[in-house]
């Protein structure tokens, strides 16, 4: 893994949180993107080498909706940049980490896959590879 690509934060109102984080970070978000397949609407801020991703549920039954219902808003996942997501998953599976589902298209032009927090000390980890 190369670096922390972004930190994902679950929010219940993207418009409100966009304002809040632009005040906090002293800059505007650079994109808003809906990922239909995940049932989320996301917003991205650049902070130095990494990004902040605000994630709002766009469907009542999405994973984010369930997360917020259970735990409330807050830190949701940490995403690592990888060069070859397939290879990295192979390595991690061999080490006993459990991936959630298959590799899929994520926001911000990425191929992504999540690791189950039960296998990673309670931290939801996302791997992301830049799409060509
Ligand atoms: Zn993410």
mmCIF file of N, CA, C and O and ligand atoms in Angstrom, residues 6 53 77 79 126, ligand 1:
data_model
loop_
_atom_site.group_PDB
_atom_site.id
_atom_site.type_symbol
_atom_site.label_atom_id
_atom_site.label_comp_id
_atom_site.label_asym_id
_atom_site.label_seq_id
_atom_site.Cartn_x
_atom_site.Cartn_y
_atom_site.Cartn_z
ATOM 1 N N UNK A 6 -7.714 8.471 0.950
ATOM 2 C CA UNK A 6 -8.696 9.356 1.579
ATOM 3 C C UNK A 6 -9.240 8.763 2.866
ATOM 4 O O UNK A 6 -9.058 7.582 3.138
ATOM 5 N N UNK A 53 -13.413 12.342 2.084
ATOM 6 C CA UNK A 53 -14.612 11.986 1.330
ATOM 7 C C UNK A 53 -15.806 12.027 2.281
ATOM 8 O O UNK A 53 -15.849 11.266 3.248
ATOM 9 N N UNK A 77 -14.476 5.061 7.040
ATOM 10 C CA UNK A 77 -13.452 4.166 6.512
ATOM 11 C C UNK A 77 -12.164 4.901 6.170
ATOM 12 O O UNK A 77 -12.142 6.128 6.066
ATOM 13 N N UNK A 79 -9.071 4.752 3.324
ATOM 14 C CA UNK A 79 -8.795 4.175 2.007
ATOM 15 C C UNK A 79 -7.313 4.286 1.667
ATOM 16 O O UNK A 79 -6.707 5.350 1.810
ATOM 17 N N UNK A 126 -10.648 0.466 2.825
ATOM 18 C CA UNK A 126 -10.946 0.454 1.400
ATOM 19 C C UNK A 126 -9.626 0.467 0.641
ATOM 20 O O UNK A 126 -8.709 1.195 1.004
HETATM 21 ZN ZN1 LIG B 1 -13.963 5.870 0.173
#
